[in-house]
CSV table of C-alpha atoms in Angstrom, one decimal:
chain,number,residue,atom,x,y,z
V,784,UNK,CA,30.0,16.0,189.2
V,785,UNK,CA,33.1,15.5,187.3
V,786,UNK,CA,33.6,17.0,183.9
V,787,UNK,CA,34.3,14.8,181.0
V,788,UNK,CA,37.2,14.2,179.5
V,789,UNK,CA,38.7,17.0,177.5
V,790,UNK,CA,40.2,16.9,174.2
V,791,UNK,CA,43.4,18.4,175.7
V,792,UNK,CA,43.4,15.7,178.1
V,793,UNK,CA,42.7,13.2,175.2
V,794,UNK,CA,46.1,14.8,173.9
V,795,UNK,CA,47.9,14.5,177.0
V,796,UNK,CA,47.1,11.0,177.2
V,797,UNK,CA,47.5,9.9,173.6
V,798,UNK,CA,51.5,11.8,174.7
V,799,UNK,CA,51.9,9.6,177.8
V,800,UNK,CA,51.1,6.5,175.8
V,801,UNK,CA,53.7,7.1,172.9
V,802,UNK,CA,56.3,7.4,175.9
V,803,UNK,CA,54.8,4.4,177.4
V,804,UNK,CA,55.6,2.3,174.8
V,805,UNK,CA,59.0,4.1,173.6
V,806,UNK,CA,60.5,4.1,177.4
V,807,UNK,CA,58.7,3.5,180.3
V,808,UNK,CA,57.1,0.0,180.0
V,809,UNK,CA,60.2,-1.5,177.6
V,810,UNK,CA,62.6,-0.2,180.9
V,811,UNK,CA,60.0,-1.5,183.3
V,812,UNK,CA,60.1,-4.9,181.5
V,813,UNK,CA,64.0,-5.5,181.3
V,814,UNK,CA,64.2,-4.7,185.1
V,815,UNK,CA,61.1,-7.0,186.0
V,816,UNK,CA,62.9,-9.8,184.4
V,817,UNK,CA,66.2,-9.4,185.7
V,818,UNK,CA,64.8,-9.1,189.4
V,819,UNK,CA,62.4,-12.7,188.6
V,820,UNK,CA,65.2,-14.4,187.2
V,821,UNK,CA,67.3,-13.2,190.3
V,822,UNK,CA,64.4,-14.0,192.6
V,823,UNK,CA,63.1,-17.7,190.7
V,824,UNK,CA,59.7,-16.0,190.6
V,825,UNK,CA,56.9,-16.6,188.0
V,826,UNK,CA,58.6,-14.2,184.8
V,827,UNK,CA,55.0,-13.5,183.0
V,828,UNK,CA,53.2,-12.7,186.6
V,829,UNK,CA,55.8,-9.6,187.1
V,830,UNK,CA,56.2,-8.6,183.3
V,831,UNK,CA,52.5,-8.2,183.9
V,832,UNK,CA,53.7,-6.2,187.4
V,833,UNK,CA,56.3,-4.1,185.4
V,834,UNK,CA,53.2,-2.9,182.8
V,835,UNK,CA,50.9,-1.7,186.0
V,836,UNK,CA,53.8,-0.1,188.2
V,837,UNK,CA,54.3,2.3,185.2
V,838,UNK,CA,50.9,2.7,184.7
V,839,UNK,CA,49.8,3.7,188.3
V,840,UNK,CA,53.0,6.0,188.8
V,841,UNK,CA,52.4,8.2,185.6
V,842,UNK,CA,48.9,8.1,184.4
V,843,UNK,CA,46.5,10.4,186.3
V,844,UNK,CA,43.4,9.0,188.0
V,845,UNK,CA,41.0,11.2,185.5
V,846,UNK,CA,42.9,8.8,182.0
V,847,UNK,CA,43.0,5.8,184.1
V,848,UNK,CA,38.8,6.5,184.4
V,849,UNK,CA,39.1,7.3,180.9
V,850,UNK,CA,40.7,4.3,179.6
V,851,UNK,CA,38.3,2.1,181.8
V,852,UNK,CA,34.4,1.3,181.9
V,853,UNK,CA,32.5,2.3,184.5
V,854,UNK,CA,32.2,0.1,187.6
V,855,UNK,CA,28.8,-0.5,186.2
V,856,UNK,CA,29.2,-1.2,182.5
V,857,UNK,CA,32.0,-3.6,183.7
V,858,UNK,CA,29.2,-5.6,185.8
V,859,UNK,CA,26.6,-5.7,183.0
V,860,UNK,CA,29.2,-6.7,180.2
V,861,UNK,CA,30.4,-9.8,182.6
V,862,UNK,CA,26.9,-10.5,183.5
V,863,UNK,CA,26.1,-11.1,179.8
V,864,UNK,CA,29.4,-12.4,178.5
V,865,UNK,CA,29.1,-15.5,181.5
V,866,UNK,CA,25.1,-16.1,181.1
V,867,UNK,CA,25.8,-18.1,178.0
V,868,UNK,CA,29.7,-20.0,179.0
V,869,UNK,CA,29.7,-23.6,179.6
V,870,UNK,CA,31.2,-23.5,182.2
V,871,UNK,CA,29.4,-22.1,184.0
V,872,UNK,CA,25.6,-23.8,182.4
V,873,UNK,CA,25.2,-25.1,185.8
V,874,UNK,CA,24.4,-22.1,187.4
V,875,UNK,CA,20.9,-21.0,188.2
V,876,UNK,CA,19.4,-18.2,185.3
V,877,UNK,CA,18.9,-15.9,188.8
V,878,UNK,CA,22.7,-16.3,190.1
V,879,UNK,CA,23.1,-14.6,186.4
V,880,UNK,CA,20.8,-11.8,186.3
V,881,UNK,CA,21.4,-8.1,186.1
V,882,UNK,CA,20.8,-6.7,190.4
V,883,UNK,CA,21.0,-3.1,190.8
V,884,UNK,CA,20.2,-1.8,194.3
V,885,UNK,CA,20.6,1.9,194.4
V,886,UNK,CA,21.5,2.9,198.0
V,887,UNK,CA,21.9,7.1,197.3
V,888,UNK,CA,24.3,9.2,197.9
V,889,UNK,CA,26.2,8.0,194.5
V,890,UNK,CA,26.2,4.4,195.7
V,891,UNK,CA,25.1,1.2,194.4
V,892,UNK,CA,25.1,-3.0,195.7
V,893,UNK,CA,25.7,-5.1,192.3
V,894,UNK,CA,24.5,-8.3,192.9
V,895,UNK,CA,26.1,-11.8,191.8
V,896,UNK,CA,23.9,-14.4,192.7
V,897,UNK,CA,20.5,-14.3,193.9
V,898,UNK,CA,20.1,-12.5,197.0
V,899,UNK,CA,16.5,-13.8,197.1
V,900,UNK,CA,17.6,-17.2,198.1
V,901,UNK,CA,21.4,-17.3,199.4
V,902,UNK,CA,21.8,-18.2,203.0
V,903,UNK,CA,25.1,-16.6,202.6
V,904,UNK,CA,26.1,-13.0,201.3
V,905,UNK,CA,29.2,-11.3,200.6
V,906,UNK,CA,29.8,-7.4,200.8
V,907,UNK,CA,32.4,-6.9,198.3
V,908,UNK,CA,34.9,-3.9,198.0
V,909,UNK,CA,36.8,-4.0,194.9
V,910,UNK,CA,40.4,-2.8,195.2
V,911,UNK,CA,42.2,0.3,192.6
V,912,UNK,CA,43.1,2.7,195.2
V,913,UNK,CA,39.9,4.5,195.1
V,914,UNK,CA,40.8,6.1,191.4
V,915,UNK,CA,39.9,2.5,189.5
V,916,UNK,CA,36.7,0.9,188.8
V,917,UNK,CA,35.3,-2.8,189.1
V,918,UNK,CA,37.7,-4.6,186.7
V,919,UNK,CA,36.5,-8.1,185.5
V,920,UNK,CA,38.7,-9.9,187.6
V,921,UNK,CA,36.8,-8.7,190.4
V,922,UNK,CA,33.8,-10.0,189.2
V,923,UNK,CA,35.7,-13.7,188.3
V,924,UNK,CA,36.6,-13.3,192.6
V,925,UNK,CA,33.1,-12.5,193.3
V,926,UNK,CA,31.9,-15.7,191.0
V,927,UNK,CA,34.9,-18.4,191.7
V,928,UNK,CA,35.8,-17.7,195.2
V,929,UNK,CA,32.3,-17.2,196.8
V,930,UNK,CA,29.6,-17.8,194.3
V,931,UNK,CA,31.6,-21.0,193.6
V,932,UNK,CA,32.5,-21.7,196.8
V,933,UNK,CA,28.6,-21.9,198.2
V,934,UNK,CA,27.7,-24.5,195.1
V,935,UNK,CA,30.5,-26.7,196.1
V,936,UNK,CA,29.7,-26.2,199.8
V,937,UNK,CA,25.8,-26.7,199.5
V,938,UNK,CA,25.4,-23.0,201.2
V,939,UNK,CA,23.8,-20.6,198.2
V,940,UNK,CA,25.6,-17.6,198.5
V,941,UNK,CA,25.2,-14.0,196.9
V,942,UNK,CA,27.4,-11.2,196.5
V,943,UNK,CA,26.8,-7.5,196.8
V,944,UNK,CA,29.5,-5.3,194.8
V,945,UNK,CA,29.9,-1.9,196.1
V,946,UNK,CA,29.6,0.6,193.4
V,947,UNK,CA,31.5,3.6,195.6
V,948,UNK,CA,32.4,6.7,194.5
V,949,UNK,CA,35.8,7.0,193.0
V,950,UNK,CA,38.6,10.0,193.0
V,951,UNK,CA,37.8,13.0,192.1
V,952,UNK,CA,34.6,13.1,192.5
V,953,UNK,CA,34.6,12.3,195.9
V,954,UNK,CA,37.7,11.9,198.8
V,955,UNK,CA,37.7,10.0,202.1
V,956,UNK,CA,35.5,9.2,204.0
V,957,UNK,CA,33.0,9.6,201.5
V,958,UNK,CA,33.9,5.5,200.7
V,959,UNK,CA,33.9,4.6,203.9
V,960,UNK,CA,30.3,6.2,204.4
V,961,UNK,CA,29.1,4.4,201.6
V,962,UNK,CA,30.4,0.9,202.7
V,963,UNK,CA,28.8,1.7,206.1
V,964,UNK,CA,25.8,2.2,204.2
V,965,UNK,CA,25.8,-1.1,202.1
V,966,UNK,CA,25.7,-3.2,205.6
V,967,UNK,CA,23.4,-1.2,206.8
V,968,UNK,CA,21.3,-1.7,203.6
V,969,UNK,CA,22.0,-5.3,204.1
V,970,UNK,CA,20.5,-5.6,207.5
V,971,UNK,CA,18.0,-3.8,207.3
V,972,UNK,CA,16.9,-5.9,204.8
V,973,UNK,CA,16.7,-9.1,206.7
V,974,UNK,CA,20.1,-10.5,206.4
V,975,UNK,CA,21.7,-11.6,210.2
V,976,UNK,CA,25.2,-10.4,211.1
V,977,UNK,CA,26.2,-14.2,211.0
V,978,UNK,CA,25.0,-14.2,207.8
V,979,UNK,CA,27.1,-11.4,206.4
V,980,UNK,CA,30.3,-12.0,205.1
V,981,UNK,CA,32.4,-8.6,204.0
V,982,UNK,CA,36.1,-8.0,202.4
V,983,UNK,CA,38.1,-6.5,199.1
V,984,UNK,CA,41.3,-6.5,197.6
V,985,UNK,CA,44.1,-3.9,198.0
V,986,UNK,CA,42.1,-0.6,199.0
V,987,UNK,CA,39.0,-2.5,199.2
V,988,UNK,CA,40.5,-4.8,201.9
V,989,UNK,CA,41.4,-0.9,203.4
V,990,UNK,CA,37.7,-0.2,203.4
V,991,UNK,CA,37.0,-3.6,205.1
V,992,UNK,CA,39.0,-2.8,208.1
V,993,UNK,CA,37.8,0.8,207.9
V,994,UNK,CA,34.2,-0.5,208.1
V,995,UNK,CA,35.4,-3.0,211.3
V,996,UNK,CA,36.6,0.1,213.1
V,997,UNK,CA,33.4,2.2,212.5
V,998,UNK,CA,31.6,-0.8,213.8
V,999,UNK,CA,33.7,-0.7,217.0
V,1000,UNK,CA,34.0,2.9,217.1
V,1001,UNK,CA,32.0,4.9,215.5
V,1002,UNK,CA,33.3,7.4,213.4
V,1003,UNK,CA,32.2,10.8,214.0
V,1004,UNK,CA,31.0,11.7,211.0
V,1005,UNK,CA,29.2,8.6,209.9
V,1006,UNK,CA,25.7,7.0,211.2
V,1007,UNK,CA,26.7,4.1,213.6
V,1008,UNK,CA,26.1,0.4,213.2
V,1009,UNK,CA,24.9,-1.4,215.9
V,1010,UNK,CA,25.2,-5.3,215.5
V,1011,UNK,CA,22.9,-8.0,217.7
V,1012,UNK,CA,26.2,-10.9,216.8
V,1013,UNK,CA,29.8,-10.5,214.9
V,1014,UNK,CA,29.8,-10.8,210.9
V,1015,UNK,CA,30.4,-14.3,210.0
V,1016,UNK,CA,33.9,-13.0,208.7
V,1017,UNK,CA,35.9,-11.3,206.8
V,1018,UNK,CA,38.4,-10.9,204.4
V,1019,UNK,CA,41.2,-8.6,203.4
V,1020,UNK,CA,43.2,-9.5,200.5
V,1021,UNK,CA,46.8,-7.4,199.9
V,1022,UNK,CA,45.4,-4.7,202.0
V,1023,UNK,CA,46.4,-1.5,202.3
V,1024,UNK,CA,46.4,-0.1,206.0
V,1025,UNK,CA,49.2,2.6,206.2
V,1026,UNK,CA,49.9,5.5,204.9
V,1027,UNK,CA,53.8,5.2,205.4
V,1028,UNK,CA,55.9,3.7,202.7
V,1029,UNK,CA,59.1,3.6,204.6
V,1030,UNK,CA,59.0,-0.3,205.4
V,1031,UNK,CA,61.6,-2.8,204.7
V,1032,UNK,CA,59.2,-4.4,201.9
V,1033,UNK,CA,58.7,-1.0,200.1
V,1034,UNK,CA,62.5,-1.1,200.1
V,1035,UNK,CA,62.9,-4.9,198.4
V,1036,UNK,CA,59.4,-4.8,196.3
V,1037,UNK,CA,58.8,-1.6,195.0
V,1038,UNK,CA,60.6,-1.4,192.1
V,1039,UNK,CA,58.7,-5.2,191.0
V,1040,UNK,CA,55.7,-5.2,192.5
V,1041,UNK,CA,52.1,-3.2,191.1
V,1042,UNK,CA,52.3,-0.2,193.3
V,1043,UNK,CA,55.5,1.4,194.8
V,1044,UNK,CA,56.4,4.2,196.9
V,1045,UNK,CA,55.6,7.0,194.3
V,1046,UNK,CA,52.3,5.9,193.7
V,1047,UNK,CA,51.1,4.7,196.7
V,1048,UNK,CA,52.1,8.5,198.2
V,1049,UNK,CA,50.0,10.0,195.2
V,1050,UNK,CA,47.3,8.2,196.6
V,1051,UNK,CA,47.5,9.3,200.4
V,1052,UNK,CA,47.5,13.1,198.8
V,1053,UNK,CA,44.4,12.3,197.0
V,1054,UNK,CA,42.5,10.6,199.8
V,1055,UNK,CA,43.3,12.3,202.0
V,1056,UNK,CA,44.9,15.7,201.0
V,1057,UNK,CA,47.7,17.7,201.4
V,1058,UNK,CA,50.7,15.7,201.5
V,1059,UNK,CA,52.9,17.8,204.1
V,1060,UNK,CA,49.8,17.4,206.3
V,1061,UNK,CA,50.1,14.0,205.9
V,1062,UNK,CA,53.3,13.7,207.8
V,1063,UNK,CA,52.2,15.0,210.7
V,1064,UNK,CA,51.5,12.3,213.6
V,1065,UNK,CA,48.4,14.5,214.9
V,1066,UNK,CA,46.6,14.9,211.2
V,1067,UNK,CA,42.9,13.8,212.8
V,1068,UNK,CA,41.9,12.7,209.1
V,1069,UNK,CA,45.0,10.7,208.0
V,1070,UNK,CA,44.6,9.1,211.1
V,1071,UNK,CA,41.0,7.8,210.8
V,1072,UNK,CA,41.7,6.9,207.1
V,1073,UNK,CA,44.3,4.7,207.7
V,1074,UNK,CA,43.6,1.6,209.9
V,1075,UNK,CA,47.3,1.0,211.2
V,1076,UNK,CA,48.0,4.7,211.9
V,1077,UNK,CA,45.3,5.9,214.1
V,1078,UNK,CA,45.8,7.7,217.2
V,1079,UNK,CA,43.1,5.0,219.3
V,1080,UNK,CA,43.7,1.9,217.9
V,1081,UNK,CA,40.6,-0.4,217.0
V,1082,UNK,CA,42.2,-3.1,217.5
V,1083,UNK,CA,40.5,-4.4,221.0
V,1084,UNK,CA,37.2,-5.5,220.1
V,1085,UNK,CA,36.9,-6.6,216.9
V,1086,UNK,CA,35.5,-9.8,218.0
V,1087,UNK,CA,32.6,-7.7,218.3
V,1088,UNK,CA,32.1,-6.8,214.7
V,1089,UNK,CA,33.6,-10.2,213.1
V,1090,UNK,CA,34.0,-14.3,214.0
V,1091,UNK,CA,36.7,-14.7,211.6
V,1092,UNK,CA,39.6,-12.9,209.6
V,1093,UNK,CA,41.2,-14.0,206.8
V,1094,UNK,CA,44.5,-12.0,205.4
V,1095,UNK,CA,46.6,-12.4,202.6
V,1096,UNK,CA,49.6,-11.1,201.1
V,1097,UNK,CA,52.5,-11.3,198.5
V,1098,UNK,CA,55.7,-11.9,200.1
V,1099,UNK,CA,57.2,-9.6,197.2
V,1100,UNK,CA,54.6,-6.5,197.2
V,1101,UNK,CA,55.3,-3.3,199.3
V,1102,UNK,CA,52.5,-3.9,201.8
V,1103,UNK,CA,53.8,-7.0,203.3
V,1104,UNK,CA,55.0,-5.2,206.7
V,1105,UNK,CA,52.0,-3.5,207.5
V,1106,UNK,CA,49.6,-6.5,206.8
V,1107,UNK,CA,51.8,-8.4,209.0
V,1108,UNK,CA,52.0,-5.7,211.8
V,1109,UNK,CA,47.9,-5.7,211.4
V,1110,UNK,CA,47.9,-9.4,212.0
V,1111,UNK,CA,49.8,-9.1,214.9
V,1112,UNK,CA,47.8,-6.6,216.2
V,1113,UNK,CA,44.2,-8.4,215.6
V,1114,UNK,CA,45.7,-11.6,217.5
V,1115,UNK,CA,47.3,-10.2,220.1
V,1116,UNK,CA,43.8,-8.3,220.9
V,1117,UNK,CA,41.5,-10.7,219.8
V,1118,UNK,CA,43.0,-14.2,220.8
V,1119,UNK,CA,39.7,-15.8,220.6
V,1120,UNK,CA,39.4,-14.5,217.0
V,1121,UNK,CA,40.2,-17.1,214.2
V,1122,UNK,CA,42.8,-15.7,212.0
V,1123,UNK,CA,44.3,-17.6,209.0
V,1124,UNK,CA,46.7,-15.2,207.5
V,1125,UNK,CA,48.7,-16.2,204.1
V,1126,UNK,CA,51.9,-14.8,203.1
V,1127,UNK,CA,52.3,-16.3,199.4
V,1128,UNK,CA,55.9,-16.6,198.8
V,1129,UNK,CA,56.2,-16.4,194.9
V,1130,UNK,CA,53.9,-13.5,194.5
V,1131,UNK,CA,53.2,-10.3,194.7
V,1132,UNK,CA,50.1,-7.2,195.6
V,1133,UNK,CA,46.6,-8.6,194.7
V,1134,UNK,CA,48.1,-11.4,192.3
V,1135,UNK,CA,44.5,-12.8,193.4
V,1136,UNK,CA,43.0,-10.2,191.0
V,1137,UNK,CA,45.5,-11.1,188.3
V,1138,UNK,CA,44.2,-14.4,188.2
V,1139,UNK,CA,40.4,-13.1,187.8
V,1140,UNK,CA,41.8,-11.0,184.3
V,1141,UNK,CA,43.0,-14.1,183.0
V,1142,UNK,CA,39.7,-15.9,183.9
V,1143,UNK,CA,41.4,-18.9,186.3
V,1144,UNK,CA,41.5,-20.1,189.5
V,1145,UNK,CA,44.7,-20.0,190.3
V,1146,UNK,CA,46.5,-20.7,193.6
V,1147,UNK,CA,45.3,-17.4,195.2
V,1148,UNK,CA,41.9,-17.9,193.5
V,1149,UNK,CA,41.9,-21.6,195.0
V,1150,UNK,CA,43.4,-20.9,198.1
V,1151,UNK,CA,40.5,-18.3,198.8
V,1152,UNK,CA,37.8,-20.4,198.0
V,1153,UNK,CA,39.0,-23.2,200.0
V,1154,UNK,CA,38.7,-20.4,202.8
V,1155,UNK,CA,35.5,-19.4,201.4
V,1156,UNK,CA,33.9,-23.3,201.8
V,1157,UNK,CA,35.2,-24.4,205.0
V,1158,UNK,CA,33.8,-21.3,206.4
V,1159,UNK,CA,30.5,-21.9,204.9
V,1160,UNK,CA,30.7,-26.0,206.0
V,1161,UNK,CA,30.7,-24.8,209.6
V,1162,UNK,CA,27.0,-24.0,209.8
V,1163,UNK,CA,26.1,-27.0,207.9
């Protein structure tokens, strides 16, 4: 169990912030805009970019948790917030009610929707590199992209958030077994395989094809899940699938995008340990953790675990080369797979999840959902 914040850490923090505003984000800001203007891309997007680049590379996972609510506190706060909008007056009062399946082991499904009538349900992994909780935006995905999508499509759907165990409390694959255990908690409760839909964002999309390659091939220290027919699909949004940051796009993006180099390493160490392990090719559990870099290759197959894929990225975030060489990869091995993959030229990591904080459907939000409904018209 992880200790609570300390008053010397409440120090700390309170220190990091003065120098946040003094230095780092007013630096941050000035470069952001300079590399927009340069670039013609959206200015208030990547001001937005500047403020979380600083705020993943300096503040530790522990006053990240602290300046957050908990992955369930954020669920129950949206839950009642949206029961009473206009907008949203249409929806049934069970698509709005507070779901809370405890599956052990620290983990929890958080349902949006009701699960006791959708024909449809999402397995949803939120993204935040394993140190962030459920943010609101994810819940605004969960509710415009899918919830919204099976209204407008005439197929009730229902998503099922994964509450996982963040960092430190627990390190990989303790997520992974956890997300292995929602879909199995989903199948055994009566939902088909081509009635399951799973995905994320960022490191959630990372758990999503973590979860595809423990369906092909088991991994050895998890239970194995055995399905009668693929998932319906599946979706990985700004993915993260390597553990190397020495591509061509961490070069051009990292100094505009959310993440760069610097954090994105801090990650690896955390996830998976020792960084100077890390480099070596042979490290068994950097390997498994990362879906690009392991030693067997899950590639072949996968149209055993899923019917469809659909991948996006920024054409201006750090992780554009390895969700491209992962596309690649799942159509060269899987040509009978339908893959829609979409590199969005103006933006940059997860600017799908900056569009659920500011509570719109935007072209990423938009863009999913059309996804989202033409898969669901094709059992109609």
């Amino acid at each position: 169990m992880t200790p609570p914040f300390s008053n010397a850490e409440k120090f700390l923090l309170v220190a990091r912030q003065v120098c946040f505003v003094l230095w780092y984000i007013p630096v941050a800001l000035l470069h952001s805009s300079l590399v927009a203007w340069d670039r013609g891309l959206p200015l208030r997007l990547f001001l937005i970019c500047g403020v979380f680049n600083v705020v993943l590379a300096v503040l530790r996972p522990r006053e990240i948790q602290f300046l957050c609510t908990s992955t369930q506190e954020t669920y129950r706060a949206w839950m009642r917030r949206n029961t009473s909008k206009k907008e949203i007056a249409g929806a049934f009062p069970s698509q709005l009610s507070l779901d809370i399946e405890p599956l052990g082991g620290g983990a929890s499904l958080l349902w949006v929707g009701d699960r006791r009538t959708a024909k449809k349900v999402v397995l949803f992994f939120h993204g935040g590199g394993f140190i962030t909780p459920l943010l609101p935006g994810h819940m605004e995905i969960c509710w415009r992209a899918c919830v919204g999508a099976g209204t407008e499509s005439g197929t009730e759907v229902a998503v099922a958030i994964l509450e996982y165990t963040l960092y430190p409390a627990a390190t990989y694959p303790t997520q992974l077994r956890q997300a292995s255990s929602g879909l199995s908690h989903l199948l055994s409760s009566g939902f088909l395989p081509q009635d399951i839909i799973i995905g994320g964002d960022s490191a959630g999309g990372k758990l999503t094809a973590q979860l595809l390659c423990h369906v092909v091939r088991s991994h050895p220290e998890l239970v194995p899940i055995h399905l009668d027919s693929p998932l319906a699909a599946t979706f990985l949004i700004s993915p993260w699938l390597s553990r190397y940051t020495d591509d061509q796009s961490y070069a051009e993006n990292g100094s505009i995008d959310m993440i760069s180099s610097k954090s994105v390493g801090e990650m690896v160490r955390r996830l998976c340990g020792d960084p100077h392990e890390m480099k070596s090719e042979k490290s068994e559990l950097a390997s498994r953790a990362f879906p690009l870099d392991m030693e067997v290759p899950c590639f072949e197959g996968l149209g055993v675990a899923t019917r469809q894929m659909y991948v996006t990225v920024g054409y201006h975030e750090v992780f554009r080369e390895q969700c491209m060489s992962y596309v690649r990869q799942v159509r060269r091995f899987n040509p009978e797979m339908k893959v829609q993959f979409d590199v969005q030229e103006k933006f940059a990591h997860d600017f799908l999840l900056l569009e659920g904080l500011e509570e719109r459907s935007g072209e990423c939000m938009l863009a999913m959902k059309e996804w989202m409904k033409s898969l669901l018209m094709e059992d109609v």
